[in-house]
PDB file of C-alpha atoms in Angstrom:
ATOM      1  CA  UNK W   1     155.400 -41.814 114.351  1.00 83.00           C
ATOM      2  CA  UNK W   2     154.081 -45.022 112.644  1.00 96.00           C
ATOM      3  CA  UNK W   3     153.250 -42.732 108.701  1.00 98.00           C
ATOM      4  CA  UNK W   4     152.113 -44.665 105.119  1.00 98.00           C
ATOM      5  CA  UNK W   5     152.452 -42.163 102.487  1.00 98.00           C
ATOM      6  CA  UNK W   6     149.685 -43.338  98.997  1.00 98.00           C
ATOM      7  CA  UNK W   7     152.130 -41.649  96.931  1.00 98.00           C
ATOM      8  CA  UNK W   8     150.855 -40.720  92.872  1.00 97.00           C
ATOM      9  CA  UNK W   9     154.236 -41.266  90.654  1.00 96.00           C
ATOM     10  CA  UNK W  10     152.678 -39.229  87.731  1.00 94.00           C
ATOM     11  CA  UNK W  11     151.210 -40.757  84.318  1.00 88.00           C
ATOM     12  CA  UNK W  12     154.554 -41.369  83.295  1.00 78.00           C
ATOM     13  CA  UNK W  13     157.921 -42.689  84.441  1.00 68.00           C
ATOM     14  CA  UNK W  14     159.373 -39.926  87.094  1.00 77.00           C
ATOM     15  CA  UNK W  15     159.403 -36.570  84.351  1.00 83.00           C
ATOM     16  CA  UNK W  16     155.929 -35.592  86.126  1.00 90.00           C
ATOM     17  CA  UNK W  17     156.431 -36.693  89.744  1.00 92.00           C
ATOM     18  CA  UNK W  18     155.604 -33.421  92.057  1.00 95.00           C
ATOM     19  CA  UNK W  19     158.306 -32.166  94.764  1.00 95.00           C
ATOM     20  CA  UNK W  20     155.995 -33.336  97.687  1.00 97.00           C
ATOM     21  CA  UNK W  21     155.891 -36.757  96.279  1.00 97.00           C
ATOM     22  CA  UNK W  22     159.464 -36.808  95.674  1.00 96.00           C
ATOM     23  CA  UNK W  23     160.233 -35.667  99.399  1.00 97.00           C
ATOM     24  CA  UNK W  24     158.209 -38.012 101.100  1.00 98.00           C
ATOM     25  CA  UNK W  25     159.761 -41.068  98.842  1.00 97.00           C
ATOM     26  CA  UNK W  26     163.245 -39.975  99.877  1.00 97.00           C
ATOM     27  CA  UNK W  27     161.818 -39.100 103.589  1.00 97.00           C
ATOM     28  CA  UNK W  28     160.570 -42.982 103.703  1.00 98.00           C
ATOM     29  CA  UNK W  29     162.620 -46.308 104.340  1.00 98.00           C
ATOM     30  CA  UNK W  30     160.090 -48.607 102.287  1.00 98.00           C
ATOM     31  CA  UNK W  31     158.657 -48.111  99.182  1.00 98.00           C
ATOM     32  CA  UNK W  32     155.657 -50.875  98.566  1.00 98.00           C
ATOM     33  CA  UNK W  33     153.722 -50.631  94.494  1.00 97.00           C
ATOM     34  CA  UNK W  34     152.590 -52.718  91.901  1.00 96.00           C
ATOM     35  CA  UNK W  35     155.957 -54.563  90.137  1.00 95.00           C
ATOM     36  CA  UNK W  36     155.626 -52.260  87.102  1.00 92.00           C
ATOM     37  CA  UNK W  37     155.543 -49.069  89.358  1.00 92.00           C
ATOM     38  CA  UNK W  38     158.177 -50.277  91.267  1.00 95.00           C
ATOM     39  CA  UNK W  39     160.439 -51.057  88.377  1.00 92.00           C
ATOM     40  CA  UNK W  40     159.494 -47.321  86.801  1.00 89.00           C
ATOM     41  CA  UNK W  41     161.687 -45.790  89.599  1.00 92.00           C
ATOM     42  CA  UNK W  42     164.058 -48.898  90.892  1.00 93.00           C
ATOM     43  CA  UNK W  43     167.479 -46.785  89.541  1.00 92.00           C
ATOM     44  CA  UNK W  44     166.342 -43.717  91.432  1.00 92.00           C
ATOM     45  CA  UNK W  45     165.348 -45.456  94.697  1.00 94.00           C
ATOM     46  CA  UNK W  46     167.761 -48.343  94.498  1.00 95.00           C
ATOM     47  CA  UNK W  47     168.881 -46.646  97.663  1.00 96.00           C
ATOM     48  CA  UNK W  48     165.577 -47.654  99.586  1.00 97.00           C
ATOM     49  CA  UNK W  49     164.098 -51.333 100.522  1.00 97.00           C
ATOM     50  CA  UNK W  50     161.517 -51.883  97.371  1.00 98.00           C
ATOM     51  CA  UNK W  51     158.912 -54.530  98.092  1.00 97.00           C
ATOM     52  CA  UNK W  52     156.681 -55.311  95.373  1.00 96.00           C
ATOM     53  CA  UNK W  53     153.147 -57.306  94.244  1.00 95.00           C
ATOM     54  CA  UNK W  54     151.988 -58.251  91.001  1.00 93.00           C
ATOM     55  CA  UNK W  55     148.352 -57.009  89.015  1.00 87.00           C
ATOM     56  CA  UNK W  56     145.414 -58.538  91.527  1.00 88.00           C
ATOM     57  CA  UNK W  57     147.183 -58.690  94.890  1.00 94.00           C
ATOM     58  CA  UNK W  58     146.270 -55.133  95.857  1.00 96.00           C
ATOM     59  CA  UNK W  59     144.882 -56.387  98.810  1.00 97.00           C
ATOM     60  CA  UNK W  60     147.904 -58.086  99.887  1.00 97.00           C
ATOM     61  CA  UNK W  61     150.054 -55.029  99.049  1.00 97.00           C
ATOM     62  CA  UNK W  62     148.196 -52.861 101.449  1.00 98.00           C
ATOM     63  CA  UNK W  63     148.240 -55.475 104.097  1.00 98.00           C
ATOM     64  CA  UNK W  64     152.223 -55.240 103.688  1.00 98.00           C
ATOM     65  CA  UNK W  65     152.311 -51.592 103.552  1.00 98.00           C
ATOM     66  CA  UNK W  66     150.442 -51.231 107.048  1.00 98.00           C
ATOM     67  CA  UNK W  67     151.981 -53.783 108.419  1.00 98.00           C
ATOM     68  CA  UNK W  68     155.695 -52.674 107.740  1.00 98.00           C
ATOM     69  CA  UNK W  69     154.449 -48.678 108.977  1.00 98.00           C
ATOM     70  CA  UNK W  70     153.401 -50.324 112.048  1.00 98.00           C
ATOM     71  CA  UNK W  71     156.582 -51.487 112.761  1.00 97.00           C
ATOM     72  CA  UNK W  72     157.956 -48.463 113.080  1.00 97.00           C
ATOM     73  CA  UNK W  73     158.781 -47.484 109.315  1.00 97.00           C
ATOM     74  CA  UNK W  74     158.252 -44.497 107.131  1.00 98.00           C
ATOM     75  CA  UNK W  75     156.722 -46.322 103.791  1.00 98.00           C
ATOM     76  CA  UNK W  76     155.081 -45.578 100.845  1.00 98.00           C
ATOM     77  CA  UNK W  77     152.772 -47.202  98.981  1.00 98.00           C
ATOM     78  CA  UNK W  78     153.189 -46.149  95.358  1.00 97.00           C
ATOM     79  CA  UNK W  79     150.499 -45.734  92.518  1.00 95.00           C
ATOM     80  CA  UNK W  80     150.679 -44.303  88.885  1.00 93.00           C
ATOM     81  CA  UNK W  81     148.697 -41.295  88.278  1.00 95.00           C
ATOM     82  CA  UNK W  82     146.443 -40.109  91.645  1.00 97.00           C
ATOM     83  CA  UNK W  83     146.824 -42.617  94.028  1.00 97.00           C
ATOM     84  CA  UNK W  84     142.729 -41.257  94.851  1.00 97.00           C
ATOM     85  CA  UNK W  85     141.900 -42.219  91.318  1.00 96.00           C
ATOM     86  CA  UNK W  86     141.513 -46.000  90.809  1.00 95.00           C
ATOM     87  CA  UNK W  87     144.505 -46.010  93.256  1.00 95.00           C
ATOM     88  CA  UNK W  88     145.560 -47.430  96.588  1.00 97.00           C
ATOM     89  CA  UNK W  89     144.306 -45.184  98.752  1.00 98.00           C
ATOM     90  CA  UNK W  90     141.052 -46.000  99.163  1.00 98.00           C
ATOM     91  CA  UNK W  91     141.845 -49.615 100.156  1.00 98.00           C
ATOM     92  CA  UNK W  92     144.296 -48.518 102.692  1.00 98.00           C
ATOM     93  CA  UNK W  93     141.951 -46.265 104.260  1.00 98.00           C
ATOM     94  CA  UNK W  94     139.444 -49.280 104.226  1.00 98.00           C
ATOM     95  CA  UNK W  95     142.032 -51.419 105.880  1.00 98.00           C
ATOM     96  CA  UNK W  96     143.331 -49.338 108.240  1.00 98.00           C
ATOM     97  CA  UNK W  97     141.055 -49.603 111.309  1.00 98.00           C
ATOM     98  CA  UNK W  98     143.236 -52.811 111.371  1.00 98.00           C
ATOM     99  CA  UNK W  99     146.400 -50.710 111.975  1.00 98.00           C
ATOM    100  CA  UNK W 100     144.903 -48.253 114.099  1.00 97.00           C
ATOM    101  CA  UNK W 101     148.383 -46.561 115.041  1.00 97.00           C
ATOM    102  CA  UNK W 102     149.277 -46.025 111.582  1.00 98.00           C
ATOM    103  CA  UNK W 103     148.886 -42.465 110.143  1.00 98.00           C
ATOM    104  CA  UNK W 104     147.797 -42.603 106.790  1.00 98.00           C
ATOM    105  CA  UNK W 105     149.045 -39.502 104.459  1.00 98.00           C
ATOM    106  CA  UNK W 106     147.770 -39.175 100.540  1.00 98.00           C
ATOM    107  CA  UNK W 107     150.025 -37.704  98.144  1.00 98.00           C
ATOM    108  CA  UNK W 108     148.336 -36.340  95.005  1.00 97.00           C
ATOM    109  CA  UNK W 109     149.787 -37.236  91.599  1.00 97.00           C
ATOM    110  CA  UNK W 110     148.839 -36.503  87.606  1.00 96.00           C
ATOM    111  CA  UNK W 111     146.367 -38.230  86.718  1.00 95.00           C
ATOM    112  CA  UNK W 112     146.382 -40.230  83.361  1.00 95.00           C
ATOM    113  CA  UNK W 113     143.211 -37.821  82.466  1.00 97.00           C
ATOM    114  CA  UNK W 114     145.236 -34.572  83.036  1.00 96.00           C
ATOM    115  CA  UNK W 115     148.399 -36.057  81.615  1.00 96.00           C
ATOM    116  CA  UNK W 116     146.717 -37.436  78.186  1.00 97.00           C
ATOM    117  CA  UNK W 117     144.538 -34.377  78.009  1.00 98.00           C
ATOM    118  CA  UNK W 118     147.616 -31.844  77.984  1.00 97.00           C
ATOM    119  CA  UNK W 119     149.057 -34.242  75.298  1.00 97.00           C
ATOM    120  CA  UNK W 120     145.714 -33.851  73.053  1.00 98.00           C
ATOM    121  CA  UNK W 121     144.835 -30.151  73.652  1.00 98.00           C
ATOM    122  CA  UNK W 122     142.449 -29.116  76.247  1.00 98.00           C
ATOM    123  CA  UNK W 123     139.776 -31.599  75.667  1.00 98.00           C
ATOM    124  CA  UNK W 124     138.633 -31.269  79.264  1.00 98.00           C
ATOM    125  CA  UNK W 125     138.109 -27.687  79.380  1.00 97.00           C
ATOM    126  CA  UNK W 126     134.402 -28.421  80.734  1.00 95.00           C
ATOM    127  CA  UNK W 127     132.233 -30.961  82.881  1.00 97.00           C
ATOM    128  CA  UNK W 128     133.677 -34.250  82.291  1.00 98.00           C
ATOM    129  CA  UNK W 129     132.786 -37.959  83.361  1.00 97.00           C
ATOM    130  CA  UNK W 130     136.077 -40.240  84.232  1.00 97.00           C
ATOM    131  CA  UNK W 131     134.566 -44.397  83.341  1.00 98.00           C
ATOM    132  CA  UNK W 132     136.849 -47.315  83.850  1.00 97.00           C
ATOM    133  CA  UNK W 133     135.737 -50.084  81.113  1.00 96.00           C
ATOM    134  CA  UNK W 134     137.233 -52.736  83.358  1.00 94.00           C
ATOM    135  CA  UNK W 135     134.822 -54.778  85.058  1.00 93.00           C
ATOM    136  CA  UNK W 136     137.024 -56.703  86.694  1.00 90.00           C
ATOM    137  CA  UNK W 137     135.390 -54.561  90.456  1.00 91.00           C
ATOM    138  CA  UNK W 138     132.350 -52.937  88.513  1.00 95.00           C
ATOM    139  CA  UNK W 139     129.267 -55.433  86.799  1.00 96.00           C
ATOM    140  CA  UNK W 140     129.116 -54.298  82.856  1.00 96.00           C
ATOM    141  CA  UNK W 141     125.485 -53.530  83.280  1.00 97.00           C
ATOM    142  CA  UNK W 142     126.858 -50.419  85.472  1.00 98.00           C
ATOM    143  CA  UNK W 143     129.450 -49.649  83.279  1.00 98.00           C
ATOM    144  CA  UNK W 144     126.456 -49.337  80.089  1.00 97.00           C
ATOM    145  CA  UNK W 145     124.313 -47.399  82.571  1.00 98.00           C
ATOM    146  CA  UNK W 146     126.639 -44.774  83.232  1.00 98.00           C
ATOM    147  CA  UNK W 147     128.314 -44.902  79.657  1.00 98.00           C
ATOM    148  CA  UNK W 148     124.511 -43.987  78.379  1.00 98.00           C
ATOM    149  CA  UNK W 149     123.574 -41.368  81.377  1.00 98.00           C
ATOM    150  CA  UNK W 150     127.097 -39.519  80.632  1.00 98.00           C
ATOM    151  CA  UNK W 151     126.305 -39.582  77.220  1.00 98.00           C
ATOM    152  CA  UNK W 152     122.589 -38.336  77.207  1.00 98.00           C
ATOM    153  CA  UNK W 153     123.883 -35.118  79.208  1.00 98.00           C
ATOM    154  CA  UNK W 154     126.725 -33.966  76.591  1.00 98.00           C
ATOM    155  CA  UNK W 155     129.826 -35.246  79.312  1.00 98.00           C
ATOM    156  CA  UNK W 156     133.086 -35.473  77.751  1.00 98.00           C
ATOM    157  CA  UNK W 157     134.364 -38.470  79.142  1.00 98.00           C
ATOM    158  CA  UNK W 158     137.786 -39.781  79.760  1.00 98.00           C
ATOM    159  CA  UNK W 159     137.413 -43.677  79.539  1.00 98.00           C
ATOM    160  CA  UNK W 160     140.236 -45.652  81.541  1.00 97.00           C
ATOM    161  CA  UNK W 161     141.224 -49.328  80.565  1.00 94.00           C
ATOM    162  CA  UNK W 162     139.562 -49.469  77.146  1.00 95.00           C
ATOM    163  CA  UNK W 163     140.901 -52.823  76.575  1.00 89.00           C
ATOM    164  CA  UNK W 164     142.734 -55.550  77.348  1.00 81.00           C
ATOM    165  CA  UNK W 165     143.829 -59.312  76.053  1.00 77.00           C
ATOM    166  CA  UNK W 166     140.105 -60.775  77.781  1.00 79.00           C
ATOM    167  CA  UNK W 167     138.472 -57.319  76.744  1.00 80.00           C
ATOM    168  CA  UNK W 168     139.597 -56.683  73.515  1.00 82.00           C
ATOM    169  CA  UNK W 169     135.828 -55.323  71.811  1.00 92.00           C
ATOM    170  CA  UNK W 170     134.744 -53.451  75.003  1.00 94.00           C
ATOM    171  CA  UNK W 171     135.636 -49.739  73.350  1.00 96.00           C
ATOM    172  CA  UNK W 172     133.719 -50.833  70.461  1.00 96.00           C
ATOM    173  CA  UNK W 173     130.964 -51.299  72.629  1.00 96.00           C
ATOM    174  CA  UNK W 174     131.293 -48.258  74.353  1.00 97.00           C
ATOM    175  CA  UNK W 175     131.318 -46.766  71.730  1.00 98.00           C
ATOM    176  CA  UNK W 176     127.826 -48.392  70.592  1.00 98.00           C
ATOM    177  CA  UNK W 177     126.224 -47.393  73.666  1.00 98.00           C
ATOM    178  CA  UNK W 178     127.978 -43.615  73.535  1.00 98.00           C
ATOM    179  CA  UNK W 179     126.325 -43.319  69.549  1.00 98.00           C
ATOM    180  CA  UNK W 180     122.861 -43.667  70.654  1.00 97.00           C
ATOM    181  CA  UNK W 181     123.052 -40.411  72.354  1.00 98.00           C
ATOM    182  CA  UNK W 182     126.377 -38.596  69.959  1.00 98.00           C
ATOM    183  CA  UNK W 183     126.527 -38.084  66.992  1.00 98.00           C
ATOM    184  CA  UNK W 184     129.396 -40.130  64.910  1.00 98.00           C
ATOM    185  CA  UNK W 185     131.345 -37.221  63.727  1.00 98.00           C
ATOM    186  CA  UNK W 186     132.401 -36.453  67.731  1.00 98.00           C
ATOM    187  CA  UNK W 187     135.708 -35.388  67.726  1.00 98.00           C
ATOM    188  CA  UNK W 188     137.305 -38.207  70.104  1.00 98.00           C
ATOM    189  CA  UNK W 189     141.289 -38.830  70.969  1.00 98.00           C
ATOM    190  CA  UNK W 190     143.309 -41.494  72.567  1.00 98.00           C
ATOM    191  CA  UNK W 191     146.940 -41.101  73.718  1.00 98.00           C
ATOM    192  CA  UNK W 192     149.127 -44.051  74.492  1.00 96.00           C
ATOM    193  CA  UNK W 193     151.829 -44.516  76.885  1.00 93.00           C
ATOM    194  CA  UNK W 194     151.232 -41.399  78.646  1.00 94.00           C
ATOM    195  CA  UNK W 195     154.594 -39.499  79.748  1.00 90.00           C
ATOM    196  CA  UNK W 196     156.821 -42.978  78.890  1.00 88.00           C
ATOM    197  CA  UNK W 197     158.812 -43.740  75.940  1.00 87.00           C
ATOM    198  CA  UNK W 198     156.556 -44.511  72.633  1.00 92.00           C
ATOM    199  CA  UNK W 199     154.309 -41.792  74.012  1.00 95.00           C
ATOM    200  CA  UNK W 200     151.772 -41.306  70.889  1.00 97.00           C
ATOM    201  CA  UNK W 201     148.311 -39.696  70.235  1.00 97.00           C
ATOM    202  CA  UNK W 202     145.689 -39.533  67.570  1.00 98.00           C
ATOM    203  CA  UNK W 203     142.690 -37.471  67.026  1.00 98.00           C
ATOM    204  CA  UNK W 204     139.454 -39.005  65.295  1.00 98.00           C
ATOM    205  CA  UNK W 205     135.546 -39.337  65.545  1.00 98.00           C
ATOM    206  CA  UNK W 206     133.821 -41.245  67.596  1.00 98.00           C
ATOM    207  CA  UNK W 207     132.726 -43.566  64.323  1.00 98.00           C
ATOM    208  CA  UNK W 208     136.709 -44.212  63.857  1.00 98.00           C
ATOM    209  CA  UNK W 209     137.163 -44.906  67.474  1.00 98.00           C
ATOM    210  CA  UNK W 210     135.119 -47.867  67.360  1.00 97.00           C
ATOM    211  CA  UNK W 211     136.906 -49.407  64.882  1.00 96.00           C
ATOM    212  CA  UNK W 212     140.624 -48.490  66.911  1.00 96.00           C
ATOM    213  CA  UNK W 213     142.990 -50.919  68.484  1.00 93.00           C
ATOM    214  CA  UNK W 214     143.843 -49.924  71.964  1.00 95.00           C
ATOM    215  CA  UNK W 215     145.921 -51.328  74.954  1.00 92.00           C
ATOM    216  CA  UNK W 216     145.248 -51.108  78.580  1.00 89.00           C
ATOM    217  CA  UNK W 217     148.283 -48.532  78.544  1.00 91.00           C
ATOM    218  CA  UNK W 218     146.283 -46.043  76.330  1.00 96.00           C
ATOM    219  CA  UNK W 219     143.900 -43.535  77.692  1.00 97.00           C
ATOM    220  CA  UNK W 220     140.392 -42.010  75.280  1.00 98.00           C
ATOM    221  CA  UNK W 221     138.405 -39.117  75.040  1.00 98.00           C
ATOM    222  CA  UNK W 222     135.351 -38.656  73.636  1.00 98.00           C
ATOM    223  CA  UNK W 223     134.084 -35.176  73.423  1.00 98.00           C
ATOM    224  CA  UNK W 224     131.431 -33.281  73.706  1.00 98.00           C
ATOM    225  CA  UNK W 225     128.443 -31.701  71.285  1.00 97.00           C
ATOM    226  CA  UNK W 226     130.747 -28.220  71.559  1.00 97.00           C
ATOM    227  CA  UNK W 227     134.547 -30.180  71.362  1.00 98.00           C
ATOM    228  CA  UNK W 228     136.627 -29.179  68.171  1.00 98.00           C
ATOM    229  CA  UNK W 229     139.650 -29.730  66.356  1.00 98.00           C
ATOM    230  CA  UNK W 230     141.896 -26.670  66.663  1.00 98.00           C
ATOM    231  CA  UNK W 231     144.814 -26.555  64.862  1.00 97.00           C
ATOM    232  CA  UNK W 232     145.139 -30.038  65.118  1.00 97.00           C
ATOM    233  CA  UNK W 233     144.593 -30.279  68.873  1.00 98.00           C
ATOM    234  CA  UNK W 234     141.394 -31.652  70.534  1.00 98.00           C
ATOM    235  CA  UNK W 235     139.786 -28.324  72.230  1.00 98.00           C
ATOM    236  CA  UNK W 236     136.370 -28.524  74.753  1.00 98.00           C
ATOM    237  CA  UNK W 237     135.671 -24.777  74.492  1.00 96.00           C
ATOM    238  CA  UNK W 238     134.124 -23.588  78.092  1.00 93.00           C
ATOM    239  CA  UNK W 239     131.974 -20.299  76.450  1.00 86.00           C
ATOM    240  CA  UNK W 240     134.512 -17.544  77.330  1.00 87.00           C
ATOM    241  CA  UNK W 241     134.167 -16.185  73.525  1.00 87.00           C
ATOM    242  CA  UNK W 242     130.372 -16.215  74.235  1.00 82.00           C
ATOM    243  CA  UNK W 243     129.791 -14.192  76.968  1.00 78.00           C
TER     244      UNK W 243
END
């Protein structure tokens, strides 16, 4: 059988990788990701043939993925976090009417929005928005839209790529648009380096997160009009205690 496996690694580097993923990387003979992703777990698969491509050839690494399954190859295509969340698996399923004799299986993983929220507290304890601030595949003037509609109905949202070297004020101006509907004293959080070495969180308002310095590797939430600070954790209460 010609299989792919879209295999999620986890937020981290390996410590949150679940036993199905782990099974089908050792059941595969390929193993096809991003170079950083590839490098995360090179000493445990050093064992298997790694082929990797660098940030913007996502594309091309799909292409190589299907191609090597359809030789006759058990592969996986790894992703951090969900490969179903800003992953691979979506373009692999849109390429693979190209590959028709390739059997395409998903493997879920941790997302970064699970894996920073257990870090924080429970900040998404109740309906949440997940917002990439990369526009690199999304125009900003959709990005602003849906910043401003999850806003105006009380989401917490979980905002991915908050910055970059090229994007270095586009929190701040998430921010901006996310003030016109919340108020400034919003209990917000961002965690850094999510299950890696240098791991590190903070807890502040929405006011102080517009003024933060953030990576690409860092993760925020902004809460909602019922989000606290509990004990120094970042809590989205769901209404049990009010019933």
């Amino acid at each position: 059988m010609k299989r792919l496996y879209i295999i999620g690694l986890g937020p981290g580097g390996g410590r949150d990788l679940t036993v199905r993923a782990a099974e089908a990387l050792e059941a595969s003979d390929v193993i096809v990701g991003y170079t950083v992703y590839i490098d995360l777990i090179r000493e445990a698969y050093s064992h298997k043939e790694l082929r990797s491509t660098p940030m913007r050839k996502e594309t091309e690494r799909c292409k190589m993925a299907l191609e090597l399954a359809d030789t006759g190859k058990t592969v996986a295509m790894v992703c951090s976090g969900d490969p179903g969340v800003y992953g691979m698996a979506g373009l692999c399923y849109e390429l693979s009417p190209q590959w028709p004799q390739v059997e395409l299986e998903v493997i879920p993983g941790i997302t970064a929005a699970c894996g920073g929220a257990a870090v924080l507290g429970a900040p998404l304890m109740h309906d949440f928005c997940l917002v990439s601030l990369s526009d690199l595949m999304t125009p900003w003037e959709k990005i602003e839209a849906r910043l401003r509609a999850a806003a105006q109905a009380d989401f917490v949202l979980c905002l991915y790529n908050p910055s970059s070297h090229k994007r270095r004020d586009y929190l701040q101006k998430a921010c901006d648009i996310l003030l016109e509907a919340k108020a400034p004293e919003t209990p917000c959080g961002y965690v850094s380096q999510i299950g890696r070495e240098g791991q590190a969180c903070t807890i502040l308002t929405l006011a102080e997160l517009r003024e933060a310095q953030v990576d690409m590797f860092t993760t925020v939430f902004v809460g909602n009009s019922q989000t606290q600070v509990i004990g120094g954790r970042l809590v989205t209460p769901r209404g049990y205690l009010q019933r």
